[in-house]
Amino acid sequence: MKALLAISRRIDTFSKWSGVIFSYLLIPLVLLVVFEVITRQFNRPTIWTFESVSFLYGAHFMLVAAYGLLTKSHVCIDLVSSRFSVKINAIFSLICYVLLFFPFIIVFTYYGIDYSYFSWLYLETSWSAWGPPLYYIKTVIPITAVMLLVQGISEVIKNIGILTGVKEVAE
Amino acid sequence: MSPELVAIAMFAALVVFLFMGHPLAFVLGGVGTFFGIVFIGPQFFGIFMDRIYGTMDNFVLVAITLFILMGNFLALSGIADNLFASLRLLLGPVRGGVGLAVVVVCIIFAACTGIIGASVVTMGLLAGPILIRYGYSRELTTGVIAAGGSLGMLIPPSIMLIMMADQASLSAGKLLMCGVVPGVTLGVLYMIYIAVRCGINPEVGPPVPPEELALVPMTKRITDTLRYAVPPVILIVCVLGAIFFGVATPTEAAGVGAFAAFIMALAYRKLTWENFKETLYQTSRTTTMVIIIIVGATCFTGVFLGLGGGKALVNAILGLGLGKWGTYILIMAIYIMLGCFIDWIGIVMITFPIFLPLAQALGFDPLWFTAMLAINLQMSFLTPPFGYALFYLAGIGLDGVKLPHIYRGVLPFMAMQIVGIAVCTIFPNVVLWLPNLMMGG
């Protein structure tokens, strides 16, 4: 169990850093939107800003999803569960991870790999005048899925730790 | 399995797992996956990937990220604190003046943020202890904060309205404009109520004692108020004006707004490298929370609609034979009930695929109908026993405030909201006037 918790801590550190790093995508996102507005005002619109903005936004919210899971930012309803003990909650949590989270994320991962694989196979590009490659941004989908999968494993380890009493509950 | 049974089974699974406290995004995704595999088969998941990519490639939703960033920079610049500090002295001599200051700050701050939890908590921490110290009754204190804080959902730039527009395939700019008049009117109604109530009975909301007022001269009160009110108001007017006049899309306005808010935080000398980083991380956490729910929900609603659950529910509701307005009242009642348990993102994602076709079948204007749902949702968070705003407020733990105080406190404000909903229903132009004036679209 101790070894598992050590793995879980490593995963947490990884997810934390992924969130920290990908948060900086926000800076080019804002600057690019401002740039687009300015260039358009001077009647010099560029063909590439519109799609680049979407790419940055899409990559940002996906790639920080695992960080969100780590920091418990994803909305949940604790109206009922908050009335139970920490251990009962750990059991609830394990049930949900096994029945919902992992099936969903495994499907997400498997079909995500499939989806981006075909994009790479045909070296898919956008239909717009700029025509940027789409396989990079589509690869974000399986990467996000794998990161969520790994962070989910860490959450499960922590819950088992709480149940077996190995992990101290920080309140 | 018949579509009716599928619909009921999917919702039952949703409710059970939600109450186990699992994140909404993954409950939606997980339930969708289960029913998708069992009843549709793997071919569904290819479509699901397309939907995820569609969410990533959605230019309107970029506005959500950018408005959240803008709100966080504005929160960082400390305008809420400073505006409240100066405004409460300016309005201090009046009975109930501090309460009025809270509503004004809420209206301005609401327009800056747009996530209800944030404004209720911020205002609760900021104004709650002060109101109680000045001798405001616990009921009035909590009522003002809960009602004022919830306005953030309605007054643009509201994240909720952008998401609703996206789900309902409406123009985000127009829907944002729908929120302005009802939101501000509600704010003004709250202020009238506070002024009248405290005017009649100063016990519940006394003026600031003259000794304290004497410490700060009138001119300083006015200049301080202007100093902290004018820049954010200009920012909001510019952002909304750009959308209104069709100069910029909501996304572009949000981007420029976020940049301007950054400059503002800099100008108020509140920006350090540390809290700049923290603002980015906070924005990441909130953004991914909101948008990953959309991803999970596409899986759920895709399966739900694919199995005919949507059509079954629409037919079931139409089959009740309540007529156009009976159904409208039913939908509004359902929303108030859902607001007790689920927060707005979940409600929008789960109910829109059912209620919008229903509204269309009954011949409602989709823009007006969606705006009404938004106004209603804003109220549902104040509805005892479970409204979200109430719990946020109880969670702050104000001195001597118990849930019953909050329940009694929000009742008069709920009454005003019901009046507001009735007015907007009878006179749809209250909602539609501003968007109809909009140029372009």
Coordinates of C-alpha atoms in Angstrom, one line a residue:
Chain A
M1 CA 0.0 0.0 0.0
K2 CA 2.9 2.4 0.9
A3 CA 4.4 1.8 -2.5
L4 CA 1.1 2.5 -4.2
L5 CA 0.7 5.7 -2.3
A6 CA 4.2 6.7 -3.4
I7 CA 3.1 6.1 -7.0
S8 CA 0.0 8.2 -6.3
R9 CA 2.1 11.0 -5.0
R10 CA 4.2 10.9 -8.2
I11 CA 1.1 11.1 -10.4
D12 CA -0.2 14.0 -8.3
T13 CA 3.0 15.9 -8.8
F14 CA 2.9 15.2 -12.5
S15 CA -0.8 16.4 -12.8
K16 CA 0.0 19.5 -10.8
W17 CA 2.9 20.4 -13.1
S18 CA 0.8 19.7 -16.2
G19 CA -1.8 22.1 -14.9
V20 CA 0.8 24.8 -14.1
I21 CA 2.5 24.5 -17.4
F22 CA -0.6 24.4 -19.6
S23 CA -2.2 27.3 -17.7
Y24 CA 0.3 29.5 -19.6
L25 CA -1.6 28.8 -22.8
L26 CA -3.9 31.5 -21.6
I27 CA -1.4 34.2 -22.2
P28 CA -1.0 33.6 -26.0
L29 CA -4.8 33.0 -26.2
V30 CA -5.6 36.5 -24.8
L31 CA -2.8 38.2 -26.8
L32 CA -3.9 36.5 -30.0
V33 CA -7.6 37.6 -29.6
V34 CA -6.4 41.2 -28.9
F35 CA -4.1 41.0 -31.9
E36 CA -7.0 39.8 -34.1
V37 CA -9.2 42.7 -33.0
I38 CA -6.5 45.2 -33.6
T39 CA -5.5 43.9 -37.1
R40 CA -9.1 43.9 -38.1
Q41 CA -9.6 47.5 -37.0
F42 CA -6.8 48.4 -39.4
N43 CA -8.4 46.3 -42.2
R44 CA -5.4 43.9 -42.1
P45 CA -7.1 40.7 -40.8
T46 CA -4.9 37.6 -40.9
I47 CA -6.2 34.3 -42.0
W48 CA -4.6 32.3 -39.2
T49 CA -5.7 34.0 -35.9
F50 CA -9.3 32.7 -35.8
E51 CA -8.3 29.1 -35.9
S52 CA -5.2 29.5 -33.7
V53 CA -7.5 31.0 -31.0
S54 CA -9.7 27.9 -31.1
F55 CA -6.7 25.6 -31.0
L56 CA -5.3 27.4 -27.9
Y57 CA -8.6 27.4 -26.1
G58 CA -9.3 23.7 -27.0
A59 CA -5.8 22.6 -26.0
H60 CA -6.0 24.6 -22.7
F61 CA -9.2 23.4 -21.2
M62 CA -8.5 19.8 -22.2
L63 CA -4.9 19.6 -21.0
V64 CA -5.7 21.1 -17.6
A65 CA -8.6 18.6 -17.0
A66 CA -6.4 16.2 -15.0
Y67 CA -5.1 19.1 -12.9
G68 CA -8.8 20.0 -12.3
L69 CA -9.4 16.4 -11.1
L70 CA -6.4 16.6 -8.8
T71 CA -7.5 19.9 -7.3
K72 CA -11.2 18.7 -7.0
S73 CA -12.3 21.6 -9.1
H74 CA -14.9 19.5 -11.1
V75 CA -18.3 20.3 -9.8
C76 CA -19.9 17.6 -7.7
I77 CA -23.0 17.5 -5.5
D78 CA -21.9 17.0 -1.9
L79 CA -25.4 17.6 -0.5
V80 CA -25.9 14.0 0.6
S81 CA -22.4 12.7 0.6
S82 CA -21.1 15.4 3.0
R83 CA -23.3 13.9 5.7
F84 CA -21.4 10.6 5.7
S85 CA -18.0 9.8 7.2
V86 CA -14.8 10.1 5.2
K87 CA -14.6 6.3 4.8
I88 CA -18.2 6.0 3.5
N89 CA -17.3 8.7 1.0
A90 CA -14.2 6.8 0.0
I91 CA -16.4 3.8 -0.8
F92 CA -18.8 5.9 -2.8
S93 CA -16.0 7.4 -4.6
L94 CA -14.5 3.9 -5.5
I95 CA -17.9 2.7 -6.7
C96 CA -18.2 5.7 -9.0
Y97 CA -14.6 5.4 -10.3
V98 CA -15.1 1.8 -11.2
L99 CA -18.6 2.0 -12.6
L100 CA -18.5 5.4 -14.3
F101 CA -15.1 7.1 -14.5
F102 CA -13.0 4.3 -15.8
P103 CA -15.4 3.0 -18.5
F104 CA -15.9 6.5 -19.7
I105 CA -12.2 7.4 -19.7
I106 CA -11.2 4.1 -21.3
V107 CA -13.7 4.7 -24.1
F108 CA -12.4 8.2 -24.3
T109 CA -8.8 7.0 -24.6
Y110 CA -9.4 4.1 -27.0
Y111 CA -11.6 6.0 -29.4
G112 CA -9.5 9.2 -28.9
I113 CA -6.4 7.3 -30.1
D114 CA -8.4 5.9 -33.0
Y115 CA -9.7 9.4 -33.9
S116 CA -6.3 11.1 -33.9
Y117 CA -4.7 8.1 -35.6
F118 CA -6.8 8.5 -38.7
S119 CA -6.1 12.2 -38.6
W120 CA -2.4 11.5 -38.7
L121 CA -2.9 8.8 -41.3
Y122 CA -4.4 11.2 -43.8
L123 CA -2.4 14.2 -42.5
E124 CA -5.8 15.9 -42.2
T125 CA -5.8 19.7 -42.6
S126 CA -8.5 22.3 -42.0
W127 CA -10.9 23.3 -44.9
S128 CA -10.1 27.0 -44.3
A129 CA -8.0 29.3 -46.5
W130 CA -5.1 28.9 -44.1
G131 CA -5.6 25.1 -44.0
P132 CA -3.6 24.2 -40.8
P133 CA -2.9 20.6 -39.9
L134 CA -5.5 19.2 -37.5
Y135 CA -3.7 16.1 -36.4
Y136 CA -1.8 18.0 -33.6
I137 CA -4.9 19.4 -32.0
K138 CA -6.8 16.1 -32.4
T139 CA -3.9 14.3 -30.6
V140 CA -4.8 16.5 -27.6
I141 CA -7.9 14.3 -27.1
P142 CA -6.1 11.0 -26.3
I143 CA -3.4 12.8 -24.3
T144 CA -6.1 14.4 -22.1
A145 CA -7.8 11.0 -21.8
V146 CA -4.6 9.3 -20.7
M147 CA -3.8 12.1 -18.2
L148 CA -7.3 11.8 -16.7
L149 CA -6.9 8.0 -16.6
V150 CA -3.6 8.2 -14.7
Q151 CA -4.9 10.9 -12.3
G152 CA -8.0 8.7 -11.8
I153 CA -5.8 5.8 -10.8
S154 CA -4.1 8.1 -8.3
E155 CA -7.5 9.1 -6.9
V156 CA -8.5 5.5 -6.5
I157 CA -5.2 4.7 -4.7
K158 CA -5.8 7.6 -2.3
N159 CA -9.3 6.4 -1.6
I160 CA -8.1 2.8 -0.9
G161 CA -5.5 4.4 1.4
I162 CA -8.2 6.1 3.3
L163 CA -10.2 2.9 3.6
T164 CA -7.3 0.8 4.8
G165 CA -6.3 3.6 7.2
V166 CA -2.8 3.8 5.7
K167 CA -3.4 7.3 4.4
E168 CA -4.0 10.1 6.9
V169 CA -7.1 12.1 6.1
A170 CA -6.3 15.7 5.8
E171 CA -9.2 17.8 6.9
Chain B
M1 CA -36.2 -1.4 -23.9
S2 CA -38.7 1.3 -24.7
P3 CA -37.6 4.9 -25.0
E4 CA -39.6 5.9 -22.0
L5 CA -37.9 3.3 -19.8
V6 CA -34.5 4.3 -21.2
A7 CA -35.2 7.9 -20.3
I8 CA -36.2 7.0 -16.8
A9 CA -33.3 4.6 -16.2
M10 CA -30.8 7.1 -17.4
F11 CA -32.1 9.8 -15.2
A12 CA -32.3 7.5 -12.2
A13 CA -28.7 6.4 -12.7
L14 CA -27.7 10.1 -13.0
V15 CA -29.4 11.0 -9.7
V16 CA -28.0 8.1 -7.8
F17 CA -24.4 8.6 -8.8
L18 CA -24.6 12.4 -8.5
F19 CA -25.6 12.1 -4.9
M20 CA -22.7 9.9 -4.3
G21 CA -20.6 13.0 -4.8
H22 CA -18.8 12.1 -8.0
P23 CA -17.9 15.0 -10.4
L24 CA -20.8 15.8 -12.6
A25 CA -18.7 15.7 -15.8
F26 CA -17.8 12.1 -15.2
V27 CA -21.2 11.0 -14.0
L28 CA -22.7 12.3 -17.2
G29 CA -19.9 10.6 -19.3
G30 CA -20.1 7.4 -17.4
V31 CA -23.8 6.9 -17.5
G32 CA -23.7 7.8 -21.2
T33 CA -21.0 5.3 -21.9
F34 CA -22.8 2.5 -20.1
F35 CA -26.1 3.0 -21.9
G36 CA -24.2 3.7 -25.2
I37 CA -22.4 0.4 -25.1
V38 CA -25.4 -1.6 -24.0
F39 CA -28.1 -0.2 -26.2
I40 CA -26.3 1.4 -29.2
G41 CA -23.0 -0.3 -29.6
P42 CA -19.5 1.0 -30.2
Q43 CA -20.4 2.9 -33.4
F44 CA -21.7 5.6 -31.1
F45 CA -18.3 6.5 -29.8
G46 CA -16.9 7.7 -33.1
I47 CA -19.7 10.3 -33.1
F48 CA -18.8 11.1 -29.5
M49 CA -15.2 11.9 -30.5
D50 CA -16.5 14.3 -33.2
R51 CA -18.6 16.0 -30.5
I52 CA -15.5 16.4 -28.3
Y53 CA -13.6 17.9 -31.1
G54 CA -16.6 20.1 -31.9
T55 CA -16.5 21.4 -28.3
M56 CA -12.7 22.1 -28.7
D57 CA -13.3 23.9 -32.1
N58 CA -16.1 26.1 -30.8
F59 CA -15.3 29.8 -31.2
V60 CA -18.2 30.9 -29.0
L61 CA -17.1 28.9 -26.0
V62 CA -13.7 30.6 -26.1
A63 CA -15.6 33.5 -24.5
I64 CA -16.1 31.4 -21.4
T65 CA -12.4 30.9 -20.8
L66 CA -11.7 34.6 -21.5
F67 CA -14.6 36.0 -19.3
I68 CA -13.4 33.8 -16.4
L69 CA -9.9 35.1 -16.8
M70 CA -11.3 38.7 -17.0
G71 CA -13.3 38.1 -13.8
N72 CA -10.3 36.7 -12.0
F73 CA -8.2 39.7 -12.9
L74 CA -10.9 42.1 -11.8
A75 CA -11.2 40.2 -8.5
L76 CA -7.5 40.5 -8.1
S77 CA -7.5 44.2 -8.7
G78 CA -9.5 44.5 -5.5
I79 CA -12.3 46.6 -6.9
A80 CA -15.0 44.8 -4.9
D81 CA -13.3 45.5 -1.5
N82 CA -12.4 49.1 -2.3
L83 CA -15.7 50.0 -3.9
F84 CA -17.6 48.6 -1.0
A85 CA -15.4 50.4 1.5
S86 CA -16.0 53.8 -0.1
L87 CA -19.6 53.3 -1.1
R88 CA -20.8 52.3 2.3
L89 CA -19.5 55.5 3.7
L90 CA -21.0 57.5 0.9
L91 CA -24.4 55.9 1.4
G92 CA -23.8 55.5 5.1
P93 CA -26.0 58.4 6.4
V94 CA -29.1 56.8 4.8
R95 CA -31.0 54.1 6.7
G96 CA -30.1 50.8 5.1
G97 CA -27.2 52.5 3.2
V98 CA -24.7 49.7 3.7
G99 CA -27.2 47.3 2.3
L100 CA -27.7 49.5 -0.7
A101 CA -23.9 49.6 -1.2
V102 CA -23.9 45.8 -1.2
V103 CA -26.4 45.6 -4.0
V104 CA -24.5 48.2 -6.1
V105 CA -21.3 46.4 -5.6
C106 CA -23.1 43.1 -6.5
I107 CA -24.4 44.6 -9.8
I108 CA -21.0 45.9 -10.8
F109 CA -19.2 42.9 -9.6
A110 CA -21.8 40.6 -11.1
A111 CA -21.1 42.1 -14.4
C112 CA -17.5 41.4 -13.9
T113 CA -17.6 37.8 -12.9
G114 CA -20.4 35.5 -13.8
I115 CA -20.1 32.4 -11.7
I116 CA -22.6 32.5 -9.0
G117 CA -20.5 30.8 -6.3
A118 CA -17.8 33.3 -6.7
S119 CA -19.9 36.4 -6.2
V120 CA -21.9 35.0 -3.3
V121 CA -18.8 33.8 -1.4
T122 CA -16.9 37.0 -2.2
M123 CA -19.7 39.3 -1.1
G124 CA -20.4 37.1 1.9
L125 CA -16.9 37.3 3.2
L126 CA -16.6 41.0 2.3
A127 CA -19.9 42.5 3.4
G128 CA -21.3 39.9 5.8
P129 CA -19.3 40.7 8.9
I130 CA -19.5 44.4 8.2
L131 CA -23.3 44.4 7.9
I132 CA -23.7 42.5 11.1
R133 CA -21.3 44.8 12.9
Y134 CA -23.4 47.8 11.9
G135 CA -26.4 46.1 13.5
Y136 CA -28.2 44.8 10.4
S137 CA -30.5 41.9 11.1
R138 CA -29.2 38.5 10.2
E139 CA -32.1 37.9 7.8
L140 CA -31.5 41.1 5.8
T141 CA -27.8 40.6 5.7
T142 CA -28.0 37.1 4.3
G143 CA -30.9 37.9 2.0
V144 CA -29.1 40.8 0.4
I145 CA -25.9 38.9 -0.1
A146 CA -27.6 35.8 -1.5
A147 CA -29.9 37.7 -3.8
G148 CA -27.3 40.2 -4.9
G149 CA -24.6 37.6 -5.4
S150 CA -26.9 35.5 -7.6
L151 CA -27.4 38.4 -10.0
G152 CA -24.0 37.5 -11.4
M153 CA -25.6 34.7 -13.4
L154 CA -27.9 37.0 -15.2
I155 CA -26.1 40.3 -15.7
P156 CA -23.7 39.8 -18.6
P157 CA -21.0 38.9 -19.2
S158 CA -22.6 35.8 -17.7
I159 CA -20.9 32.4 -18.4
M160 CA -24.3 30.8 -18.0
L161 CA -25.8 32.8 -20.8
I162 CA -22.9 32.0 -23.2
M163 CA -23.3 28.3 -22.5
M164 CA -27.0 28.5 -22.9
A165 CA -26.7 30.3 -26.2
D166 CA -24.3 27.6 -27.4
Q167 CA -26.6 24.8 -26.3
A168 CA -29.6 26.4 -27.8
S169 CA -27.8 27.5 -31.1
L170 CA -28.7 31.1 -30.4
S171 CA -26.6 34.2 -30.9
A172 CA -24.5 34.6 -27.7
G173 CA -24.4 38.3 -28.1
K174 CA -28.2 38.5 -28.3
L175 CA -28.8 36.3 -25.3
L176 CA -26.3 38.3 -23.3
M177 CA -28.2 41.4 -24.0
C178 CA -31.4 39.7 -22.8
G179 CA -29.9 39.5 -19.4
V180 CA -29.2 43.2 -19.0
V181 CA -32.6 44.7 -18.4
P182 CA -34.1 42.0 -16.1
G183 CA -30.8 41.7 -14.1
V184 CA -30.5 45.4 -13.5
T185 CA -34.2 45.8 -12.8
L186 CA -34.0 43.1 -10.2
G187 CA -31.0 44.8 -8.6
V188 CA -33.0 48.1 -8.5
L189 CA -36.0 46.3 -7.0
Y190 CA -33.8 44.9 -4.3
M191 CA -32.5 48.4 -3.5
I192 CA -36.0 49.8 -3.3
Y193 CA -37.0 47.1 -0.9
I194 CA -34.0 47.7 1.3
A195 CA -34.5 51.4 1.4
V196 CA -38.2 51.1 2.2
R197 CA -37.8 48.3 4.7
C198 CA -35.0 50.1 6.6
G199 CA -36.7 53.4 6.2
I200 CA -39.8 52.1 8.1
N201 CA -37.8 50.1 10.6
P202 CA -34.2 51.2 11.1
E203 CA -33.7 48.4 13.6
V204 CA -33.0 46.0 10.7
G205 CA -30.6 48.2 8.9
P206 CA -29.4 51.3 10.8
P207 CA -27.4 54.1 9.2
V208 CA -23.6 54.2 9.8
P209 CA -23.0 56.0 13.1
P210 CA -22.1 59.7 12.6
E211 CA -18.9 59.4 14.6
E212 CA -17.5 57.0 12.0
L213 CA -18.7 59.1 9.1
A214 CA -17.0 62.2 10.6
L215 CA -13.6 60.5 10.1
V216 CA -13.8 60.6 6.3
P217 CA -14.8 63.9 4.6
M218 CA -17.5 63.8 1.9
T219 CA -15.1 64.8 -0.9
K220 CA -12.9 61.8 -0.1
R221 CA -15.9 59.5 -0.1
I222 CA -16.9 60.7 -3.5
T223 CA -13.5 60.5 -5.1
D224 CA -12.8 57.1 -3.6
T225 CA -16.1 55.8 -4.9
L226 CA -15.4 57.2 -8.4
R227 CA -11.9 55.9 -8.3
Y228 CA -13.1 52.3 -7.8
A229 CA -16.4 52.5 -9.7
V230 CA -15.5 54.2 -12.9
P231 CA -12.8 51.9 -14.3
P232 CA -14.7 48.7 -14.0
V233 CA -17.9 50.3 -15.2
I234 CA -16.1 51.7 -18.2
L235 CA -14.6 48.2 -18.9
I236 CA -18.0 46.6 -18.7
V237 CA -19.7 49.2 -20.8
C238 CA -17.0 48.8 -23.4
V239 CA -17.2 45.0 -23.5
L240 CA -21.0 45.0 -23.7
G241 CA -21.1 48.0 -26.0
A242 CA -18.7 46.3 -28.4
I243 CA -21.0 43.2 -28.5
F244 CA -24.2 45.4 -28.7
F245 CA -23.0 47.5 -31.6
G246 CA -21.7 44.4 -33.4
V247 CA -18.1 45.7 -33.3
A248 CA -16.9 42.5 -31.8
T249 CA -18.1 39.0 -31.2
P250 CA -18.5 38.0 -27.5
T251 CA -15.3 36.1 -27.8
E252 CA -13.3 39.1 -29.0
A253 CA -14.9 41.4 -26.5
A254 CA -14.0 38.9 -23.8
G255 CA -10.4 38.7 -24.9
V256 CA -10.0 42.5 -25.0
G257 CA -11.8 42.7 -21.6
A258 CA -9.4 40.1 -20.1
F259 CA -6.5 42.1 -21.3
A260 CA -8.0 45.4 -20.0
A261 CA -8.7 43.8 -16.6
F262 CA -5.0 42.7 -16.5
I263 CA -4.0 46.3 -17.1
M264 CA -6.4 47.4 -14.4
A265 CA -5.0 45.0 -11.9
L266 CA -1.6 46.5 -12.8
A267 CA -2.8 50.0 -12.5
Y268 CA -4.2 49.4 -9.0
R269 CA -0.8 48.0 -8.1
K270 CA -2.3 44.7 -7.1
L271 CA -0.3 42.5 -9.6
T272 CA 2.6 40.5 -8.5
W273 CA 4.2 37.6 -10.3
E274 CA 2.9 35.2 -7.6
N275 CA -0.8 36.2 -7.8
F276 CA -0.5 36.6 -11.6
K277 CA 0.4 32.9 -11.7
E278 CA -2.3 32.0 -9.2
T279 CA -4.9 33.9 -11.3
L280 CA -3.9 31.8 -14.3
Y281 CA -4.1 28.5 -12.4
Q282 CA -7.5 29.5 -10.9
T283 CA -8.8 30.3 -14.3
S284 CA -7.6 26.9 -15.6
R285 CA -9.4 25.1 -12.8
T286 CA -12.7 27.0 -13.3
T287 CA -12.5 26.7 -17.1
T288 CA -11.8 23.1 -17.3
M289 CA -14.6 22.4 -14.7
V290 CA -17.1 24.2 -16.9
I291 CA -16.1 22.9 -20.3
I292 CA -15.3 19.3 -19.4
I293 CA -18.9 19.1 -18.2
I294 CA -19.9 20.0 -21.7
V295 CA -17.8 17.1 -23.0
G296 CA -19.3 14.6 -20.5
A297 CA -22.8 15.9 -21.3
T298 CA -22.4 15.4 -25.0
C299 CA -21.8 11.8 -24.3
F300 CA -24.9 11.6 -22.1
T301 CA -27.3 13.6 -24.2
G302 CA -26.0 12.0 -27.4
V303 CA -26.9 8.5 -26.1
F304 CA -30.1 9.8 -24.5
L305 CA -31.4 11.4 -27.7
G306 CA -30.1 8.6 -29.8
L307 CA -32.2 6.1 -27.8
G308 CA -35.2 8.3 -28.2
G309 CA -35.4 9.3 -24.6
G310 CA -35.7 13.0 -25.5
K311 CA -38.7 12.4 -27.9
A312 CA -40.3 10.2 -25.3
L313 CA -40.1 12.9 -22.6
V314 CA -41.3 15.6 -24.9
N315 CA -44.3 13.5 -25.9
A316 CA -45.0 12.6 -22.3
I317 CA -45.0 16.2 -21.3
L318 CA -47.1 17.3 -24.3
G319 CA -49.4 14.4 -23.5
L320 CA -50.3 15.9 -20.2
G321 CA -52.5 18.3 -22.1
L322 CA -51.5 21.3 -20.1
G323 CA -51.6 23.6 -23.1
K324 CA -48.9 26.2 -23.9
W325 CA -48.9 28.2 -20.6
G326 CA -49.6 25.2 -18.4
T327 CA -46.5 23.5 -19.8
Y328 CA -44.5 26.7 -19.4
I329 CA -45.4 26.8 -15.7
L330 CA -44.5 23.2 -15.4
I331 CA -41.1 23.7 -16.9
M332 CA -40.5 26.7 -14.6
A333 CA -41.5 24.6 -11.6
I334 CA -39.2 21.8 -12.7
Y335 CA -36.3 24.3 -12.9
I336 CA -36.9 25.6 -9.4
M337 CA -36.9 22.0 -8.1
L338 CA -33.7 21.1 -10.0
G339 CA -32.0 24.2 -8.8
C340 CA -32.3 22.8 -5.3
F341 CA -30.0 19.9 -6.1
I342 CA -27.9 20.5 -9.2
D343 CA -26.0 23.6 -10.1
W344 CA -26.7 25.5 -13.3
I345 CA -24.2 23.9 -15.6
G346 CA -25.8 20.5 -15.0
I347 CA -29.3 21.7 -15.3
V348 CA -28.6 23.4 -18.6
M349 CA -26.8 20.4 -20.1
I350 CA -29.4 17.9 -19.0
T351 CA -32.6 19.8 -19.6
F352 CA -31.9 21.8 -22.8
P353 CA -32.1 18.9 -25.2
I354 CA -35.6 18.2 -23.8
F355 CA -37.1 21.6 -23.0
L356 CA -36.0 23.4 -26.2
P357 CA -37.7 21.1 -28.6
L358 CA -40.7 21.3 -26.3
A359 CA -40.7 25.1 -26.4
Q360 CA -40.4 25.0 -30.1
A361 CA -43.3 22.6 -30.4
L362 CA -45.4 25.0 -28.3
G363 CA -44.4 28.0 -30.4
F364 CA -42.4 30.0 -27.9
D365 CA -39.7 32.4 -29.1
P366 CA -36.5 30.5 -28.4
L367 CA -34.5 33.6 -27.4
W368 CA -37.1 34.7 -24.9
F369 CA -37.7 31.2 -23.6
T370 CA -34.0 30.6 -23.0
A371 CA -33.7 34.0 -21.3
M372 CA -36.6 33.1 -19.0
L373 CA -34.9 29.9 -18.1
A374 CA -31.9 31.9 -17.1
I375 CA -33.9 34.3 -14.9
N376 CA -35.6 31.3 -13.3
L377 CA -32.3 29.5 -12.7
Q378 CA -31.0 32.5 -10.9
M379 CA -34.0 32.4 -8.6
S380 CA -33.7 28.6 -8.1
F381 CA -30.5 29.2 -6.2
L382 CA -32.3 31.1 -3.5
T383 CA -35.1 28.6 -3.1
P384 CA -35.1 27.0 0.3
P385 CA -34.5 24.4 1.4
F386 CA -31.6 23.6 -0.9
G387 CA -30.7 26.6 -3.0
Y388 CA -27.0 26.7 -3.9
A389 CA -26.5 30.3 -2.8
L390 CA -27.9 29.4 0.6
F391 CA -25.3 26.7 1.1
Y392 CA -22.4 28.9 -0.1
L393 CA -23.5 31.5 2.4
A394 CA -24.0 29.0 5.2
G395 CA -20.6 27.6 4.4
I396 CA -18.9 31.0 5.1
G397 CA -20.0 30.7 8.8
L398 CA -21.0 34.3 9.5
D399 CA -21.2 35.2 13.2
G400 CA -24.5 33.8 14.6
V401 CA -26.0 33.1 11.2
K402 CA -27.9 29.8 11.0
L403 CA -29.7 28.3 8.0
P404 CA -33.1 29.4 9.3
H405 CA -31.9 33.1 9.2
I406 CA -30.9 32.6 5.6
Y407 CA -34.2 31.0 4.7
R408 CA -36.2 33.8 6.2
G409 CA -33.8 36.3 4.7
V410 CA -34.2 35.3 1.1
L411 CA -38.0 35.1 1.1
P412 CA -38.7 38.7 0.3
F413 CA -36.1 38.7 -2.4
M414 CA -37.6 35.5 -3.9
A415 CA -40.9 37.3 -3.9
M416 CA -39.4 40.1 -6.0
Q417 CA -37.9 37.6 -8.3
I418 CA -41.3 35.9 -8.8
V419 CA -42.7 39.3 -9.6
G420 CA -39.8 39.8 -12.0
I421 CA -40.5 36.5 -13.8
A422 CA -44.2 37.3 -14.0
V423 CA -43.5 40.7 -15.5
C424 CA -41.0 39.3 -18.1
T425 CA -43.6 36.6 -19.0
I426 CA -46.5 39.0 -19.5
F427 CA -44.3 41.7 -21.2
P428 CA -41.7 39.7 -23.2
N429 CA -40.3 43.0 -24.4
V430 CA -38.6 43.7 -21.1
V431 CA -36.3 40.8 -22.1
L432 CA -36.3 41.3 -25.9
W433 CA -36.1 45.0 -26.2
L434 CA -32.3 45.3 -25.9
P435 CA -31.4 42.4 -28.2
N436 CA -33.9 43.6 -30.8
L437 CA -32.2 47.0 -30.9
M438 CA -28.9 45.3 -31.5
M439 CA -27.2 45.9 -34.8
G440 CA -26.1 43.0 -37.0
G441 CA -26.5 40.1 -34.6

